[in-house]
Coordinates of C-alpha atoms and ligand atoms in Angstrom, one line a residue:
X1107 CA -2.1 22.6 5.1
X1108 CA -3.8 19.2 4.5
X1109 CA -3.3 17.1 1.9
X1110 CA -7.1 16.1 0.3
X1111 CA -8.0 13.4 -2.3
X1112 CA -9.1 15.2 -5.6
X1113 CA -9.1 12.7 -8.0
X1114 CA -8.6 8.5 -8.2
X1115 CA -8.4 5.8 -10.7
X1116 CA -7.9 2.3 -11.6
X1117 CA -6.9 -0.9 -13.8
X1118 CA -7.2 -3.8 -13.6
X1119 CA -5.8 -7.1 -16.2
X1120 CA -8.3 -7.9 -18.7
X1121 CA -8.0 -11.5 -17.9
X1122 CA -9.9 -13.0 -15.3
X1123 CA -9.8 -16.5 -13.3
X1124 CA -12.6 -17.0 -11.5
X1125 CA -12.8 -20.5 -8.5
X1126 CA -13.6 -23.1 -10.9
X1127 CA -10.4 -22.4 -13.0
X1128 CA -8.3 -22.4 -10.0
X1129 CA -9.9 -25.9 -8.3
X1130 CA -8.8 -27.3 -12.0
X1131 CA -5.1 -26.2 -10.7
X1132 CA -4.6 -27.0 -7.5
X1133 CA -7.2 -29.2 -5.0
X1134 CA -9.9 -26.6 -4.1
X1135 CA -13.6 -25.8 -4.8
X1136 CA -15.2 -22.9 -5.5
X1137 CA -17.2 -23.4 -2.6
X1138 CA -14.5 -23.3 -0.1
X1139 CA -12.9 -20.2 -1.5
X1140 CA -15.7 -18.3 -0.8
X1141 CA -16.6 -19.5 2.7
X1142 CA -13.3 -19.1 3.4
X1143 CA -12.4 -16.1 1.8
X1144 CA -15.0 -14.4 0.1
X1145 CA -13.4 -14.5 -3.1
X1146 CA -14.9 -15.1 -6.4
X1147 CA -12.3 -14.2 -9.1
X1148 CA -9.1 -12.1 -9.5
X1149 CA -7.7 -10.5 -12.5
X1150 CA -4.4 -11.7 -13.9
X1151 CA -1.9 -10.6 -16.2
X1152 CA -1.0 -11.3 -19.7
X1153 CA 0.4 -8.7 -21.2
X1154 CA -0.2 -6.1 -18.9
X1155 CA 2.7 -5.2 -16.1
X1156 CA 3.0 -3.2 -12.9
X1157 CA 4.0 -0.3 -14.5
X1158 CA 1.4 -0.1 -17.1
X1159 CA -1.5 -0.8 -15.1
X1160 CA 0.0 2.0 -12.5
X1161 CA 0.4 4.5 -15.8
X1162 CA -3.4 3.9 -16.8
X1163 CA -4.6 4.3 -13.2
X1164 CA -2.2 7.7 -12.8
X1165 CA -3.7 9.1 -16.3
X1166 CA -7.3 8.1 -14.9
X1167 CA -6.7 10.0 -11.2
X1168 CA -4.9 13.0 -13.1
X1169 CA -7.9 13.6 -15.1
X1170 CA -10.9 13.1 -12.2
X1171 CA -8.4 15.5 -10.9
X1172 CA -8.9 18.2 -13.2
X1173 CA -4.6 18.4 -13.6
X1174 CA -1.7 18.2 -16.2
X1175 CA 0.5 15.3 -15.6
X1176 CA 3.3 18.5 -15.7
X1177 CA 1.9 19.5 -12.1
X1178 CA 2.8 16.4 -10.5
X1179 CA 5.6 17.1 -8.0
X1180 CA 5.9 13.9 -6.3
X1181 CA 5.1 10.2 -7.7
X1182 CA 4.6 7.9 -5.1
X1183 CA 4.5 4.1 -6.1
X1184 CA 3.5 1.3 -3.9
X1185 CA 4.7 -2.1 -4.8
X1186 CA 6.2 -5.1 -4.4
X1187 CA 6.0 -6.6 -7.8
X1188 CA 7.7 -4.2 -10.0
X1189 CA 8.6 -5.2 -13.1
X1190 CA 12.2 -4.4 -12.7
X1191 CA 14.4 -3.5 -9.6
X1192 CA 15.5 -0.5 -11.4
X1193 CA 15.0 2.0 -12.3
X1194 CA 11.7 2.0 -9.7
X1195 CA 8.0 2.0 -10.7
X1196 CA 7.3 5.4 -9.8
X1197 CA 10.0 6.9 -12.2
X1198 CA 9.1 4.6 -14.9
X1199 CA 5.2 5.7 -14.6
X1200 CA 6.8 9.6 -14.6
X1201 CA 8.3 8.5 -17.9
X1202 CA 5.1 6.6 -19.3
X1203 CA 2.4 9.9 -18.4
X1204 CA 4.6 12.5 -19.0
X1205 CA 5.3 14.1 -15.3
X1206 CA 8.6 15.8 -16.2
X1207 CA 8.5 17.9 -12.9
X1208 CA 8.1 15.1 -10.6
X1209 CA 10.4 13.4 -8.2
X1210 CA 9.4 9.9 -8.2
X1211 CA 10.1 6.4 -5.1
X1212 CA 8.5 3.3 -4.8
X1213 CA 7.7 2.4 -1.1
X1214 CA 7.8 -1.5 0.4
X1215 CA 5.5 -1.8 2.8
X1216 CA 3.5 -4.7 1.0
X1217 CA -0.6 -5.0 1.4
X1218 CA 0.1 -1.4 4.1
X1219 CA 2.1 0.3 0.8
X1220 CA -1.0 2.8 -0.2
X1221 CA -1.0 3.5 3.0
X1222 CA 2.1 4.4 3.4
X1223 CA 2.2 6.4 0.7
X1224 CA -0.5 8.3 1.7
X1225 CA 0.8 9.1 5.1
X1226 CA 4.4 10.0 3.1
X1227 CA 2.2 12.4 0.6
X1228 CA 0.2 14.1 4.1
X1229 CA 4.5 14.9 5.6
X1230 CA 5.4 16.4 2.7
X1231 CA 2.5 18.7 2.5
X1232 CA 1.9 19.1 5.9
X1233 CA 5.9 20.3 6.0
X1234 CA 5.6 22.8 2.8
X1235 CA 7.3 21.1 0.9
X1236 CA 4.9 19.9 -2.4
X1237 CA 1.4 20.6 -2.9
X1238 CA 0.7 18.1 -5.5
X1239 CA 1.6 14.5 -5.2
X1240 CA 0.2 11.3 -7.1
X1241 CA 0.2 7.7 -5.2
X1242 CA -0.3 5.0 -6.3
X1243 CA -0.9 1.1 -5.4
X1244 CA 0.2 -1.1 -8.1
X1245 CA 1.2 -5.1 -8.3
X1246 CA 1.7 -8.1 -10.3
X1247 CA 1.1 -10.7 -7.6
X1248 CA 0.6 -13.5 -9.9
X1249 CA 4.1 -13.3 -10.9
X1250 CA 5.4 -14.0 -7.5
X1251 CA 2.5 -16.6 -6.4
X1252 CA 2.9 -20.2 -6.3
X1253 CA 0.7 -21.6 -8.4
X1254 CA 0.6 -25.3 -6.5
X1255 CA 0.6 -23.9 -2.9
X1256 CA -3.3 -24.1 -2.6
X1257 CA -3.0 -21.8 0.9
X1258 CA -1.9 -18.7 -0.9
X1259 CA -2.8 -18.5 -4.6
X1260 CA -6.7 -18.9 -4.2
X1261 CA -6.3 -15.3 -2.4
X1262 CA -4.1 -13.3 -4.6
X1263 CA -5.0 -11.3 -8.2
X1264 CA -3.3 -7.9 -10.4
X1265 CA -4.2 -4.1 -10.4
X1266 CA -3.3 -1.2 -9.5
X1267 CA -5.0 2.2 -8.3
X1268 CA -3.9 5.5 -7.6
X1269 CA -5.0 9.4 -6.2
X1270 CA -4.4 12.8 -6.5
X1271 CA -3.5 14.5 -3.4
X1272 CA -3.7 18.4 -3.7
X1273 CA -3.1 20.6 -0.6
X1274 CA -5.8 22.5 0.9
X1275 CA -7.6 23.9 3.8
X1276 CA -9.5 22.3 6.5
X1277 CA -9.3 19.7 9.0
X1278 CA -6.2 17.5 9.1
X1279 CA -5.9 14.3 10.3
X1280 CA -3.0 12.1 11.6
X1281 CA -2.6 8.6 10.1
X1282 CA -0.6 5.7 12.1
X1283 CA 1.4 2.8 10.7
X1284 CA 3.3 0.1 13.1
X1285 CA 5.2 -2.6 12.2
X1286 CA 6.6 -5.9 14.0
X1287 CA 9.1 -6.8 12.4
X1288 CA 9.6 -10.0 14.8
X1289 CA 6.6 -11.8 13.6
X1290 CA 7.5 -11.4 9.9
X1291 CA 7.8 -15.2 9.2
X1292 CA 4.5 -15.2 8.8
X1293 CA 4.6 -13.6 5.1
X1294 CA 7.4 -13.8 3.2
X1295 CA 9.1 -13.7 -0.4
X1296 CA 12.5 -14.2 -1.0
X1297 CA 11.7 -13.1 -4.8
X1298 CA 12.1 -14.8 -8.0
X1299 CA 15.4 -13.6 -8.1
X1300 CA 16.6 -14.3 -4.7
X1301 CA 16.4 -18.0 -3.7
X1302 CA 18.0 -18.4 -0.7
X1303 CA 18.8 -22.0 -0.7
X1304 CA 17.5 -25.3 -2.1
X1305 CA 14.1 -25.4 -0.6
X1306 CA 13.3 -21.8 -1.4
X1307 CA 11.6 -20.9 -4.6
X1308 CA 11.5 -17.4 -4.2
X1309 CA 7.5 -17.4 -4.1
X1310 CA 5.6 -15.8 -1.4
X1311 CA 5.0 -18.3 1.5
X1312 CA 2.0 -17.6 4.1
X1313 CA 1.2 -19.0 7.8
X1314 CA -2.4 -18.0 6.7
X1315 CA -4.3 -18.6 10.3
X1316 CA -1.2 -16.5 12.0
X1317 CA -1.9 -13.5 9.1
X1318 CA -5.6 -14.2 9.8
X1319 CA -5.6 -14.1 13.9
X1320 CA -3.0 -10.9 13.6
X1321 CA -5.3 -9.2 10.9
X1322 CA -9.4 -9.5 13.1
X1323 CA -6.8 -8.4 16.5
X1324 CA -4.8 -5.3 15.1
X1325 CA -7.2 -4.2 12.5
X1326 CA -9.9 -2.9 15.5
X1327 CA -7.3 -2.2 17.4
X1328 CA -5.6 1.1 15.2
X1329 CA -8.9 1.6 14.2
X1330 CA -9.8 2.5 17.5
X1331 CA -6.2 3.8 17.8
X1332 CA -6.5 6.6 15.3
X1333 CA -10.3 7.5 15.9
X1334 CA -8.7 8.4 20.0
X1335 CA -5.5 10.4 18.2
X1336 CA -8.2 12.4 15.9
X1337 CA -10.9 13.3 18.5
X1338 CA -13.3 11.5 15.8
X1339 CA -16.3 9.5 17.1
X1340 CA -16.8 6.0 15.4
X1341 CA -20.3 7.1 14.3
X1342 CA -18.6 9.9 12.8
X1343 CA -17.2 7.2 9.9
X1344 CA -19.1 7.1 6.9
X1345 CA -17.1 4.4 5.2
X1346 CA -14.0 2.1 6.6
X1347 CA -12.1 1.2 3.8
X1348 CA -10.2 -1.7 4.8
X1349 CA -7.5 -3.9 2.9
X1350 CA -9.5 -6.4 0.7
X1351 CA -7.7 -9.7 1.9
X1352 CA -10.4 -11.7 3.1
X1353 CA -14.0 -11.1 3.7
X1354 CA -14.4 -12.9 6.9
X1355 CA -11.2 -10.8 8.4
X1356 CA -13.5 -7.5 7.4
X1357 CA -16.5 -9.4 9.2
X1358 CA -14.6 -9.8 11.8
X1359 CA -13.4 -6.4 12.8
X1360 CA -16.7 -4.8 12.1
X1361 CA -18.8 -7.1 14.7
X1362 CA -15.2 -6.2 17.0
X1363 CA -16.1 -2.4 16.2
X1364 CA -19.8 -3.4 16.4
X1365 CA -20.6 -1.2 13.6
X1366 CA -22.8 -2.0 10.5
X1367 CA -20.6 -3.9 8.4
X1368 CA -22.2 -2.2 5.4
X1369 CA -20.1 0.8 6.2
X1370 CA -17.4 -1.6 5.3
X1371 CA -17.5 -1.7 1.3
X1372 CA -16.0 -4.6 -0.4
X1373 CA -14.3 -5.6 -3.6
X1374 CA -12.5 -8.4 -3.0
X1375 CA -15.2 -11.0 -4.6
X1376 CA -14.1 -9.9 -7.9
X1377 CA -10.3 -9.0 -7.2
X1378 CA -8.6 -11.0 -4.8
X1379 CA -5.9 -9.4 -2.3
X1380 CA -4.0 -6.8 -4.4
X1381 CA -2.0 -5.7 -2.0
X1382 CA -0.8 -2.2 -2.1
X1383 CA -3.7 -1.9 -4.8
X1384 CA -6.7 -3.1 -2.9
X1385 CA -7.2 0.4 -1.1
X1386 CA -7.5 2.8 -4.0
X1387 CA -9.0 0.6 -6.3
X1388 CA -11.9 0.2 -3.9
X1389 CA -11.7 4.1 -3.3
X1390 CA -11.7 4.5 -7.2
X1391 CA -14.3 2.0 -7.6
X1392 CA -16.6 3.9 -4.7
X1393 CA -16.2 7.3 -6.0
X1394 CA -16.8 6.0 -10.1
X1395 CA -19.9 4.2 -8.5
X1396 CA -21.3 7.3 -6.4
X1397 CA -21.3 5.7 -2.9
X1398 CA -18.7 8.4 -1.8
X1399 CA -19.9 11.7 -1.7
X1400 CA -18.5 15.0 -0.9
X1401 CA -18.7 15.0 2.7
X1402 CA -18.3 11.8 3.6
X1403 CA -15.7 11.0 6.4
X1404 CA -13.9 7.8 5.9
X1405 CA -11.3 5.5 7.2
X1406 CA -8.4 3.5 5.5
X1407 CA -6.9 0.6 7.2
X1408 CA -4.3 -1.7 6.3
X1409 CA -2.5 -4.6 7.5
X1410 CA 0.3 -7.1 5.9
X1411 CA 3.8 -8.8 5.6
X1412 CA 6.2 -7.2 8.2
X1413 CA 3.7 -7.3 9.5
X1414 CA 2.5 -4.3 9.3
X1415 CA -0.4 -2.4 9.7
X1416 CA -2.1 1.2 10.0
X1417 CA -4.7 3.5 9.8
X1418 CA -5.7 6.6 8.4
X1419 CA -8.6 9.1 8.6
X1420 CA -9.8 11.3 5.4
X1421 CA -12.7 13.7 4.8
X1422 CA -14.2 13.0 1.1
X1423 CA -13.7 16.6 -1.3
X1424 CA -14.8 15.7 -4.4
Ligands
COA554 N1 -8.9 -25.4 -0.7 C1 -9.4 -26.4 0.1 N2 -8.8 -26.7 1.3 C2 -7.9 -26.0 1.7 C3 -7.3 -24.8 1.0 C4 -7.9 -24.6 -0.2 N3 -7.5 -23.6 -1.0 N4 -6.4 -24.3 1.7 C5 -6.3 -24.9 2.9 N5 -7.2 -26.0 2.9 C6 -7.4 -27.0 3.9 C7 -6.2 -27.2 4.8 O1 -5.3 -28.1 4.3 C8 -6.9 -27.6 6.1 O2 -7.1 -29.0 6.0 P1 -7.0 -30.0 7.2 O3 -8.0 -29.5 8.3 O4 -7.3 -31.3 6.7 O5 -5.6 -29.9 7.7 C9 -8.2 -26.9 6.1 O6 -8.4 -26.5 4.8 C10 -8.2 -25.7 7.0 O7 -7.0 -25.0 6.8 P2 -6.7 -23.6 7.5 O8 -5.4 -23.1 7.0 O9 -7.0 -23.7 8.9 O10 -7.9 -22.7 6.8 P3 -8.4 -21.3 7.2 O11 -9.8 -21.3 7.6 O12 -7.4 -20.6 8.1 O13 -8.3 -20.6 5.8 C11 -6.9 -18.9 4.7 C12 -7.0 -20.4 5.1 C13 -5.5 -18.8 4.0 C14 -8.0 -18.6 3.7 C15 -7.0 -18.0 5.9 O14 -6.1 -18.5 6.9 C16 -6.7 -16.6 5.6 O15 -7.4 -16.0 4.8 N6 -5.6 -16.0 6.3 C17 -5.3 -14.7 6.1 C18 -4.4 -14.6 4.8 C19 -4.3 -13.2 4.3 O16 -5.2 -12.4 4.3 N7 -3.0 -12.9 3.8 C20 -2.7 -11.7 3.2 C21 -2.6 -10.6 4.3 S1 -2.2 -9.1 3.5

């Protein structure tokens, strides 16, 4: 048994901040956002949170899904920016669309947290033990950005979305995650909450080149990594859905890959880095748009604080 995507969905905040907003904020220019990054705007919250975006994006897989919120057996929530420490996100969506019959976690694994979740979702089906499981990627990065640290919040925005996973026939596929947890300096938030001394203001704090050399060196590298444990061909990828942090990163590992980087769809001129969310909101954004089509073979990738990254392979069914 293999666990297949039938259905995906997405918010995002209705507020948006585009360059020139932020370069009245802090020292930057449109212009060198976008070389830099590739990043036009991001959405931010008002009155939205975590857990209501994640509810609107659950209620949006469920019904591309075809399925009762009642058939849920597992929630799944990715996050880092819940808006509470307890109870978790995931019960608190269970609550909001009505999943009585689910058992519900939140996984931590930052800007790899879909991925995670999707790798968790594939065990659990793979091992018998549910056959319908919702994950989702949901975050409210604004809340723990720095708002005068120019390095970090010209790459951040809010969202969150979410898939079905159903198990099925056909082929299955093993994903891979790896972490390092010695070079986790490089990304780190202590939390609002947390501050661990005088200098610390519990907002997340970046060695962005450090992020950026990791990111174009790994990224290829699982890539390559999980094509080898799958028997799958590079030509065999229709679409590599990588983490939306920064368009030159996804530049980078295509020419590394030497494959078309049109095969490498991209979202993050209008979102920012979402984190957890990037990954299914571009997936949710691709299938409501028609690029992916039953058929199609495509890879996930993901990389972040830890550090982390990871890859996954998954053949389109819907
Ligand atoms: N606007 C204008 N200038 C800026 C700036 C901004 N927002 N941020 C940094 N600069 C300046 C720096 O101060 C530096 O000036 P200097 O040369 O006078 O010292 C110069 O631009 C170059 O800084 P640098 O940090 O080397 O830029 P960069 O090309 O590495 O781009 C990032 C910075 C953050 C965009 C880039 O490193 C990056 O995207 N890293 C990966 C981050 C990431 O994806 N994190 C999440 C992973 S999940």
């Amino acid at each position: 048994m293999t666990g297949r995507i039938c259905g995906t969905g997405f918010c995002v905040p209705e507020h948006v901040m585009d360059n020139e907003e932020l370069s009245r904020m802090v020292e930057t220019s449109d212009e060198w956002i976008r070389e830099r990054t590739g990043i036009e705007k991001r959405h931010i919250i008002t009155d939205e949170t975590t857990v209501s975006m994640a509810a609107k994006a659950a209620e949006q897989a469920l019904e591309d899904a075809g399925i009762s919120a009642e058939q849920v057996e597992l929630i799944l929530t990715a996050t880092i920016s819940s808006n509470v420490i307890l109870p978790c996100a995931a019960c608190e969506v269970q609550k909001e669309i009505g999943a009585a019959n689910a058992a519900c976690f939140d996984i931590n694994a930052a800007c790899c947290g879909f991925l995670t979740a999707y790798q968790t979702a594939q065990a659990y089906i793979a091992a018998g033990i549910y056959q319908t499981i919702l994950i989702i990627g949901s975050e409210s990065l604004s809340k723990l950005t720095d708002w005068t640290d120019r390095g970090t919040c010209i790459l951040f925005g809010d969202g969150a979305g979410a898939a079905v996973l159903k198990a099925g026939e056909g082929e299955s596929f093993r994903s891979i995650l790896h972490s390092d947890g010695s070079r986790g300096e490089a990304l780190t938030c202590s939390g609002r909450h947390w501050k661990s001394g005088e200098e610390d203001t519990g907002f997340m704090k970046m060695d962005g080149r450090e992020v950026f050399q990791f990111a174009v060196k790994q990224v290829p590298e699982v890539i390559r990594e999980v094509l080898e444990l799958n028997h799958c061909k590079l030509e065999e990828i229709d679409y590599f859905v990588v983490h939306q942090a920064n368009r030159r990163i996804i530049e980078s590992v295509a020419k590394r890959l030497r494959t078309d980087v049109r095969k490498f769809p991209m979202n993050l001129q209008e979102y920012g880095n979402t984190s957890s969310a990037s990954i299914p909101i571009l997936l949710a954004e691709l299938r409501r748009n028609g690029v992916l089509k039953k058929g199609h073979r495509i890879l996930m990738a993901g990389f972040g604080a830890g550090l982390s990254w990871g890859a996954g392979i998954a053949d389109w069914g819907i």
